[in-house]
PDB file of C-alpha atoms in Angstrom:
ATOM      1  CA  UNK A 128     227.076  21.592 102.081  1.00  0.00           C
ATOM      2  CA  UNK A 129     226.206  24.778 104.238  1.00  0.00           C
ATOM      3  CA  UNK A 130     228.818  26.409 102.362  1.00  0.00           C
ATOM      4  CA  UNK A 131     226.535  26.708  99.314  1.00  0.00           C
ATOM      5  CA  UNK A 132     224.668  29.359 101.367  1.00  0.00           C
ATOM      6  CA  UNK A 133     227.396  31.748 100.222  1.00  0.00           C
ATOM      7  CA  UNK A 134     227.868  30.253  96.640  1.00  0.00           C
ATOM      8  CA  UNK A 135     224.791  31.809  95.030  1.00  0.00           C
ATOM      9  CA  UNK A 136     225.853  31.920  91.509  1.00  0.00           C
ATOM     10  CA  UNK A 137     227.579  28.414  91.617  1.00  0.00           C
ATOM     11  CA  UNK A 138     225.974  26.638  88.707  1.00  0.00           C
ATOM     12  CA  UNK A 139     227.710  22.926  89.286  1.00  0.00           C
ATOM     13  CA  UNK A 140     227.681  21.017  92.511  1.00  0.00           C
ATOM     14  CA  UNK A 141     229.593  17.869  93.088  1.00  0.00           C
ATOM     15  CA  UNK A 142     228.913  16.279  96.545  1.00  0.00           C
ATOM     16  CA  UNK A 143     228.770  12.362  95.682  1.00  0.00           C
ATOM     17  CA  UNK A 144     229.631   9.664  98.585  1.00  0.00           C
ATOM     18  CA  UNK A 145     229.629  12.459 101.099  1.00  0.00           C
ATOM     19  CA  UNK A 146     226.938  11.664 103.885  1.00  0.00           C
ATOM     20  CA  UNK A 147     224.596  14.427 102.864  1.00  0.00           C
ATOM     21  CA  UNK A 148     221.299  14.617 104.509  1.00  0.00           C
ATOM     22  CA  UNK A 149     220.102  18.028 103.817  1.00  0.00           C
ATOM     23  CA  UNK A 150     219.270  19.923 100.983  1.00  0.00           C
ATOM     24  CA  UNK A 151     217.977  23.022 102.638  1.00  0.00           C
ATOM     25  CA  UNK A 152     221.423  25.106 102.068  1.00  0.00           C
ATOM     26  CA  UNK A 153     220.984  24.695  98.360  1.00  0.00           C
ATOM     27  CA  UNK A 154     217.556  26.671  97.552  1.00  0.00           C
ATOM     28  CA  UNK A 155     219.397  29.988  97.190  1.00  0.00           C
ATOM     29  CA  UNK A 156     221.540  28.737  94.574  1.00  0.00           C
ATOM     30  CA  UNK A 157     219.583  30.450  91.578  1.00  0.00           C
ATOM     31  CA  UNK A 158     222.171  29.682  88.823  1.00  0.00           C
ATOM     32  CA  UNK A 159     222.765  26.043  89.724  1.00  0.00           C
ATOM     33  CA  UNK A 160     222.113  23.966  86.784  1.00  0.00           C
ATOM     34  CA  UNK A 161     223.741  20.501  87.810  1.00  0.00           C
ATOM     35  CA  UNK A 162     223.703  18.586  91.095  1.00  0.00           C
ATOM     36  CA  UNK A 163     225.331  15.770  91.582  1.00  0.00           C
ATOM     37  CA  UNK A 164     224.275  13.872  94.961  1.00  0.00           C
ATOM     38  CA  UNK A 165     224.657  10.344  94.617  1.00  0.00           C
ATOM     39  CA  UNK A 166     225.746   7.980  97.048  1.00  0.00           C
ATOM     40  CA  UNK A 167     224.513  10.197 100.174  1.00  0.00           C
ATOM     41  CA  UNK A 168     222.537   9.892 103.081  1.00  0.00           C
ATOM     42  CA  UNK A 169     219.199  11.669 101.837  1.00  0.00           C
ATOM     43  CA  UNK A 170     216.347   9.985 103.385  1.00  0.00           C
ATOM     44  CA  UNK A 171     213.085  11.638 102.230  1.00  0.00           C
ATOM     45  CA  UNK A 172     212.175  13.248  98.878  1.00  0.00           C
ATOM     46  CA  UNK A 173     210.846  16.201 100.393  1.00  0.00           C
ATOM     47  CA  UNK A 174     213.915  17.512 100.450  1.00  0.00           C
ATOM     48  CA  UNK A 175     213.331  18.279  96.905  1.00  0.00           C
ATOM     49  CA  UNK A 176     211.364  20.736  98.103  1.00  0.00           C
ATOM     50  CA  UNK A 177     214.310  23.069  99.027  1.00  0.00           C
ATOM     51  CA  UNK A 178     215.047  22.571  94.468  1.00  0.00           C
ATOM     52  CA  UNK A 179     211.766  23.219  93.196  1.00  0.00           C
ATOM     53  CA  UNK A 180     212.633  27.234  93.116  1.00  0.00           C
ATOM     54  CA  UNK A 181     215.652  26.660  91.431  1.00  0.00           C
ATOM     55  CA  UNK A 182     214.965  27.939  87.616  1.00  0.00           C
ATOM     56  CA  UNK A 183     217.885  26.789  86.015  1.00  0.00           C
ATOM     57  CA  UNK A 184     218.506  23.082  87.391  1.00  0.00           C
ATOM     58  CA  UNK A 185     218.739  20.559  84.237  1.00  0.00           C
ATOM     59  CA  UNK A 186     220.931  17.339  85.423  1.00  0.00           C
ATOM     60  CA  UNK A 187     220.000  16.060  88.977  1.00  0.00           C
ATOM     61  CA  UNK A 188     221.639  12.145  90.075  1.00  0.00           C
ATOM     62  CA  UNK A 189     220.075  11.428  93.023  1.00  0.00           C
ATOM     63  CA  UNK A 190     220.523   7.522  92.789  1.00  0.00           C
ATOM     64  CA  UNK A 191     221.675   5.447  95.917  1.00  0.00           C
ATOM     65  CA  UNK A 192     220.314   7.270  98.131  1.00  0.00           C
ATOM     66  CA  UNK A 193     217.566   5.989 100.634  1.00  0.00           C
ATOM     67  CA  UNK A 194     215.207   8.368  99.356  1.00  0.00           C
ATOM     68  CA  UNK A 195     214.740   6.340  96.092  1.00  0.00           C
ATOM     69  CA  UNK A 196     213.035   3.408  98.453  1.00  0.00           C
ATOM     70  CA  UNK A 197     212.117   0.046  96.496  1.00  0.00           C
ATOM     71  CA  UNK A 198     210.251   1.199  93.741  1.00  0.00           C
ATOM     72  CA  UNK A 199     212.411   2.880  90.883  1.00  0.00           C
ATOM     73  CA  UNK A 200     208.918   4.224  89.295  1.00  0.00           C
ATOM     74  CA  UNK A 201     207.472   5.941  92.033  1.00  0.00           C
ATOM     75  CA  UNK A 202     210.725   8.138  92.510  1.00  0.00           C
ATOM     76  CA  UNK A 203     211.113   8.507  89.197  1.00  0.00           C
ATOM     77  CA  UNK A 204     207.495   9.978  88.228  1.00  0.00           C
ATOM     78  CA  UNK A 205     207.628  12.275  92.069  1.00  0.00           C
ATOM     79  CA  UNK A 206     211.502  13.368  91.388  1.00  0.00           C
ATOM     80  CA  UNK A 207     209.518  14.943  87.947  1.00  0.00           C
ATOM     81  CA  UNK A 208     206.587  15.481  88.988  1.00  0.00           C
ATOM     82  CA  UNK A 209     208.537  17.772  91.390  1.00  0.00           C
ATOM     83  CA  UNK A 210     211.031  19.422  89.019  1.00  0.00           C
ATOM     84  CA  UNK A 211     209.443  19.625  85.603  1.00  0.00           C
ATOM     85  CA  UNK A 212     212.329  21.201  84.208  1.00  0.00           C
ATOM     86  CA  UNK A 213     215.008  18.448  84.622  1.00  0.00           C
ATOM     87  CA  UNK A 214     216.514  17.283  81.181  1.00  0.00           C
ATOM     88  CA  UNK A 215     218.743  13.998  82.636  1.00  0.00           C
ATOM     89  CA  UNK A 216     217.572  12.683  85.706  1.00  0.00           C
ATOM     90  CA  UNK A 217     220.468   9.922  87.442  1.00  0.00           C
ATOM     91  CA  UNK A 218     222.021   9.996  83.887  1.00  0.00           C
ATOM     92  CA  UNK A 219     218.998   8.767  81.884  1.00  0.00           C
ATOM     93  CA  UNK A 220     217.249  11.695  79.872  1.00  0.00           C
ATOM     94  CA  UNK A 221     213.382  13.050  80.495  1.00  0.00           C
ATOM     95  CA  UNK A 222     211.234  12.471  78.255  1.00  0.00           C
ATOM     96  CA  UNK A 223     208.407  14.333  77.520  1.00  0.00           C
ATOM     97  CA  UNK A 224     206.173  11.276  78.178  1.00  0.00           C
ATOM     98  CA  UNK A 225     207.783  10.408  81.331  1.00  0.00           C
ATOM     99  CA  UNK A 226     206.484  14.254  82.339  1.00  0.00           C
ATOM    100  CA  UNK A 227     203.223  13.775  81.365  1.00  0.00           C
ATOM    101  CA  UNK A 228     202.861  10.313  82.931  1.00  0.00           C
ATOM    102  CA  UNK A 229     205.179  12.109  86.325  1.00  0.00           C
ATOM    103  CA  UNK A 230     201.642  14.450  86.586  1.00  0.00           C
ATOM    104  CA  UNK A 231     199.737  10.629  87.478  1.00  0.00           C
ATOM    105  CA  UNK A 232     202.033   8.297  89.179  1.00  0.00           C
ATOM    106  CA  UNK A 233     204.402  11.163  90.771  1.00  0.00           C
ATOM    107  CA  UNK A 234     203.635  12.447  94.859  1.00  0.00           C
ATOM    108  CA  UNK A 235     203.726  16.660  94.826  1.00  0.00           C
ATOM    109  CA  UNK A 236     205.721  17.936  97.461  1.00  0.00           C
ATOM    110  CA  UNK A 237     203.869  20.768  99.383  1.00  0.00           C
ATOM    111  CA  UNK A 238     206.146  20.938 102.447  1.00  0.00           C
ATOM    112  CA  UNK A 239     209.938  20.746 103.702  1.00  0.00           C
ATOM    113  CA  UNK A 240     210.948  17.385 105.543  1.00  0.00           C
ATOM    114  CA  UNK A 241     210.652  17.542 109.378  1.00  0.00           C
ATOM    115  CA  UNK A 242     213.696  17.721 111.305  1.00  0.00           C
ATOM    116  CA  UNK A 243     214.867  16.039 114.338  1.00  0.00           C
ATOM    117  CA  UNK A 244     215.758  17.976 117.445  1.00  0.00           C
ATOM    118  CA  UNK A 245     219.458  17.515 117.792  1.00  0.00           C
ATOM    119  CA  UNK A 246     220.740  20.555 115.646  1.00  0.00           C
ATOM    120  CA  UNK A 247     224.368  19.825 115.684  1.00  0.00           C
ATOM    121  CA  UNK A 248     224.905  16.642 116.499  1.00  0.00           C
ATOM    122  CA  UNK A 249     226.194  14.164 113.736  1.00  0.00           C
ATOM    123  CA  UNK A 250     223.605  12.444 112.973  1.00  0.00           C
ATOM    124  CA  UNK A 251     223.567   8.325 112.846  1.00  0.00           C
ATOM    125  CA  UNK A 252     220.385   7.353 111.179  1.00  0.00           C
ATOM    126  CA  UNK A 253     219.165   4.117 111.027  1.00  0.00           C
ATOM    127  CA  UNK A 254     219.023   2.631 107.655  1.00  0.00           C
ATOM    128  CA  UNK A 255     221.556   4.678 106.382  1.00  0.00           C
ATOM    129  CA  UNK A 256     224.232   4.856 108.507  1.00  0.00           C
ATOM    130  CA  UNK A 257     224.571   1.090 108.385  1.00  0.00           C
ATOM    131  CA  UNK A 258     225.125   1.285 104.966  1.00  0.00           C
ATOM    132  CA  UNK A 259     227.426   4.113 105.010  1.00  0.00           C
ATOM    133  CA  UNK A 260     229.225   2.121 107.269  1.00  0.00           C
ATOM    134  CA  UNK A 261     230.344  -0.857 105.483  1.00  0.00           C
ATOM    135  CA  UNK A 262     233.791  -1.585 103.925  1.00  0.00           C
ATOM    136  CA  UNK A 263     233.019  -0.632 100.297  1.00  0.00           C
ATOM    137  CA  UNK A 264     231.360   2.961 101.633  1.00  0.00           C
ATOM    138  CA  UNK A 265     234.205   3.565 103.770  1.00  0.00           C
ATOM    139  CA  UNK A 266     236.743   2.942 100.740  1.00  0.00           C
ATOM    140  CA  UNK A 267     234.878   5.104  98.336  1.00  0.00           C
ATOM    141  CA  UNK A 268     234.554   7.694 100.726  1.00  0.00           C
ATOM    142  CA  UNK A 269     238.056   8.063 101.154  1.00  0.00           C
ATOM    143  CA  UNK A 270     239.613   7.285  97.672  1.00  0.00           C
ATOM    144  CA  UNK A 271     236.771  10.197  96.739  1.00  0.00           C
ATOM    145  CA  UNK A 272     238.429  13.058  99.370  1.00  0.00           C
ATOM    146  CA  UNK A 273     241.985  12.082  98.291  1.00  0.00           C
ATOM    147  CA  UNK A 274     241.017  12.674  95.093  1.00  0.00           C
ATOM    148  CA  UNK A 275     239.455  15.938  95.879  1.00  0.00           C
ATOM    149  CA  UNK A 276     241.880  16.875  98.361  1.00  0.00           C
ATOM    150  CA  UNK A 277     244.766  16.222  95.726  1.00  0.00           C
ATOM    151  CA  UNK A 278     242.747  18.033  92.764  1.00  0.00           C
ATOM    152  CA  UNK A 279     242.581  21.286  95.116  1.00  0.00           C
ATOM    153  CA  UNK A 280     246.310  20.975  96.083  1.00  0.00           C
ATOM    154  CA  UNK A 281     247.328  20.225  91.637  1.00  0.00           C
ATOM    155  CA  UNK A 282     245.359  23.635  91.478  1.00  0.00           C
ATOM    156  CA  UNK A 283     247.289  24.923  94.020  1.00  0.00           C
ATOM    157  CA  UNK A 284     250.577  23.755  92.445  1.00  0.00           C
ATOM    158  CA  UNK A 285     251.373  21.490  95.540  1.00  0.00           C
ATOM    159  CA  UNK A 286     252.321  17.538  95.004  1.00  0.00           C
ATOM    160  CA  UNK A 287     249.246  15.372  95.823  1.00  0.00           C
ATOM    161  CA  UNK A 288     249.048  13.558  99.171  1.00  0.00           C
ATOM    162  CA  UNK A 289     249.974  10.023  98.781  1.00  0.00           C
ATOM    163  CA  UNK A 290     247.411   7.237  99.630  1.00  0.00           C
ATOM    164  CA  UNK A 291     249.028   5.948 102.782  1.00  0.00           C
ATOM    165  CA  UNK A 292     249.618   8.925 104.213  1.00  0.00           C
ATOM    166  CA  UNK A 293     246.190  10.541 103.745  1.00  0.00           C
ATOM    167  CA  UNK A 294     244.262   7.258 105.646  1.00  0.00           C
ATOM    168  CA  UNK A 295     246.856   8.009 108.513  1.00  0.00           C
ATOM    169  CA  UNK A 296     245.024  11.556 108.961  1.00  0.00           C
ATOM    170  CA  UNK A 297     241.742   9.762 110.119  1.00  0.00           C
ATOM    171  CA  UNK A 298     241.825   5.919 112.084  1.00  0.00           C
ATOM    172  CA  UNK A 299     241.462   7.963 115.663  1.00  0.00           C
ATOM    173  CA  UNK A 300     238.891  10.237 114.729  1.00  0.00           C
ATOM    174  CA  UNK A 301     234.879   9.958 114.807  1.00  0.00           C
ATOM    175  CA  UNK A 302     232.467   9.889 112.149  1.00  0.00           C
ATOM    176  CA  UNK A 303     231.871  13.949 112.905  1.00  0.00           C
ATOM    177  CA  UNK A 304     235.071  14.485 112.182  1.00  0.00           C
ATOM    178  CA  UNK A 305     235.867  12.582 109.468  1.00  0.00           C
ATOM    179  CA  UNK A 306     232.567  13.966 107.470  1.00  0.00           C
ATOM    180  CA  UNK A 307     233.453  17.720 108.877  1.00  0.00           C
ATOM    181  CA  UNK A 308     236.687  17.371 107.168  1.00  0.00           C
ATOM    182  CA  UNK A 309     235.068  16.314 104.056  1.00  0.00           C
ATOM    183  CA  UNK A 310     232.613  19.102 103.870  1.00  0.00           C
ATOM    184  CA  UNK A 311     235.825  21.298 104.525  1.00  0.00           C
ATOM    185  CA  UNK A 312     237.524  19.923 101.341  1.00  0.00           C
ATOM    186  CA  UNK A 313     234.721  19.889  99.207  1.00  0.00           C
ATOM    187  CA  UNK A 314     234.279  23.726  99.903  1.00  0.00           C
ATOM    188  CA  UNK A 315     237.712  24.528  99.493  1.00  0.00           C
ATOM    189  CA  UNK A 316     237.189  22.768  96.107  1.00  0.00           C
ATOM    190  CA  UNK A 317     234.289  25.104  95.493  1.00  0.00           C
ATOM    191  CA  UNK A 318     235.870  28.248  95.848  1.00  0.00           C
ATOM    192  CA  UNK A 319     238.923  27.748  94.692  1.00  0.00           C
ATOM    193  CA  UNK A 320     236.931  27.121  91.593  1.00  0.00           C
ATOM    194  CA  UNK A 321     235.463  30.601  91.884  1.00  0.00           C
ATOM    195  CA  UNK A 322     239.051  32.208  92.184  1.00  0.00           C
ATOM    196  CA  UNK A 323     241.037  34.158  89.273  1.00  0.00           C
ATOM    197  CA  UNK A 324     244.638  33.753  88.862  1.00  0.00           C
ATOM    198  CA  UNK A 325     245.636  36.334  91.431  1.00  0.00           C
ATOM    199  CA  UNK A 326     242.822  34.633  94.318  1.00  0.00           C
ATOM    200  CA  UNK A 327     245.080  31.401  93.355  1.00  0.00           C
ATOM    201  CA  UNK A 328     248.174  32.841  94.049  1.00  0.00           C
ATOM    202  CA  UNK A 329     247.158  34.926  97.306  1.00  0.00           C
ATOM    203  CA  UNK A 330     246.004  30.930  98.257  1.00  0.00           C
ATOM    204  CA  UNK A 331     249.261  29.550  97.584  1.00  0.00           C
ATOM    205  CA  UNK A 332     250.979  31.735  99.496  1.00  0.00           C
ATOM    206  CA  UNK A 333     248.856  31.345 102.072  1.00  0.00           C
ATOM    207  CA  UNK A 334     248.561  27.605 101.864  1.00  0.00           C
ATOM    208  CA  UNK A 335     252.516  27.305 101.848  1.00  0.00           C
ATOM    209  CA  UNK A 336     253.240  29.745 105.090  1.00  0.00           C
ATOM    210  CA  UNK A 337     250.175  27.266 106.529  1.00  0.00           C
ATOM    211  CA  UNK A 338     252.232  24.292 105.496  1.00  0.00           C
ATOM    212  CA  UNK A 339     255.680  25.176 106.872  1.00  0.00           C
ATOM    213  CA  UNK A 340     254.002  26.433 110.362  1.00  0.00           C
ATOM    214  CA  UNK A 341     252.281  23.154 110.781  1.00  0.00           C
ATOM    215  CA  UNK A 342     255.874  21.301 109.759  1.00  0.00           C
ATOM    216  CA  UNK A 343     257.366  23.325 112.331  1.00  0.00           C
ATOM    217  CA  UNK A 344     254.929  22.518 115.064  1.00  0.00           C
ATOM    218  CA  UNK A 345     255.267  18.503 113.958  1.00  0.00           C
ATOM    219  CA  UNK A 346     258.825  18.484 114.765  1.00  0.00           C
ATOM    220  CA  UNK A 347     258.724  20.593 117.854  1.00  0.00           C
ATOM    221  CA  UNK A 348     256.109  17.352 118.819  1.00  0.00           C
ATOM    222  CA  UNK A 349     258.376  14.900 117.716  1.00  0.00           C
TER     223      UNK A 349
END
């Protein structure tokens, strides 16, 4: 997600099911309108804090996350109470009552959540980490960066990475890893987004020479 520090005009994000704990990166990103964060690792609502100077957000899904705690109506009524503005909130449109009523039951956000020390360690939180680390978590995790992974490489005019193949790029790795490379992809996706037809074709040039060096280095290996 750091890579939206350089995206400021982007106006959709996509980072669902990717382990996303920080939201700081994003409160430069004046244009963005939609944000898609579901199924991350978000564990306080004051990261909305780093959103609330963000003029043009409409469409926030923030559900299943740890943030949204046991009671659907207390994040709910903060979440607005927070960001006025929002028109569809986890796919379920504001109402104007819910923003009146977001002004009683909702918490205002003054302040930034507080960090812990280790600055670039990957973190394993508590709660969440269990959860991210079941079977189901696992398997949408990866069935969502082969799908990324093989949308950037359509774009790119490359065949998509079969299934089998792409699950044999991770079983040794850690956690890190695994969620670096994910970030990785999903800002790839991002950019290439942000490319002409020229920027596309200076990629798949460069993405091809890339390939047949790495081929060529796999079967001096072998």
């Amino acid at each position: 997600i750091s890579i939206c520090r350089d995206l400021p005009n982007i106006e959709v994000i996509t980072f669902s099911v990717n382990g996303i704990s920080d939201l700081e990166p994003l409160n430069q990103c004046q244009n963005l309108s939609e944000l898609y964060l579901r199924k991350n690792n978000i564990t306080s609502l004051n990261e909305l804090f780093y959103l609330k100077n963000l003029p043009r957000l409409r469409v926030l899904w923030l559900s299943e996350n740890p943030c949204c705690g046991s009671d659907p109506h207390r994040y709910r009524m903060t979440v607005l109470r927070n960001l006025p503005s929002l028109q569809k909130l986890d796919n379920q449109a504001v109402t104007e009552e819910e923003l009146s009523q977001a002004l009683v039951d909702g918490e205002e956000i003054t302040a930034p959540p507080a960090r812990r020390s280790a600055k670039d360690s990957c973190p394993e939180s508590t709660e969440s980490s269990a959860a991210e680390s079941t079977t189901e978590t696992e398997s949408e995790l990866l069935n969502f960066s082969l799908e990324e992974t093989n949308k950037i490489r359509e774009e790119l005019g490359m065949k998509p990475v079969p299934r089998d193949k792409f699950s044999s790029f991770s079983p040794r790795e850690s956690d890190c890893s695994r969620k670096k490379r994910n970030n990785v992809l999903n800002a790839i996706l991002l950019l290439v987004k942000e490319l002409d037809a020229e920027g596309l074709e200076i990629i798949q040039q460069t993405v091809g020479r890339r390939l047949q060096a790495c081929r060529k280095k796999e079967l001096q290996e072998e």
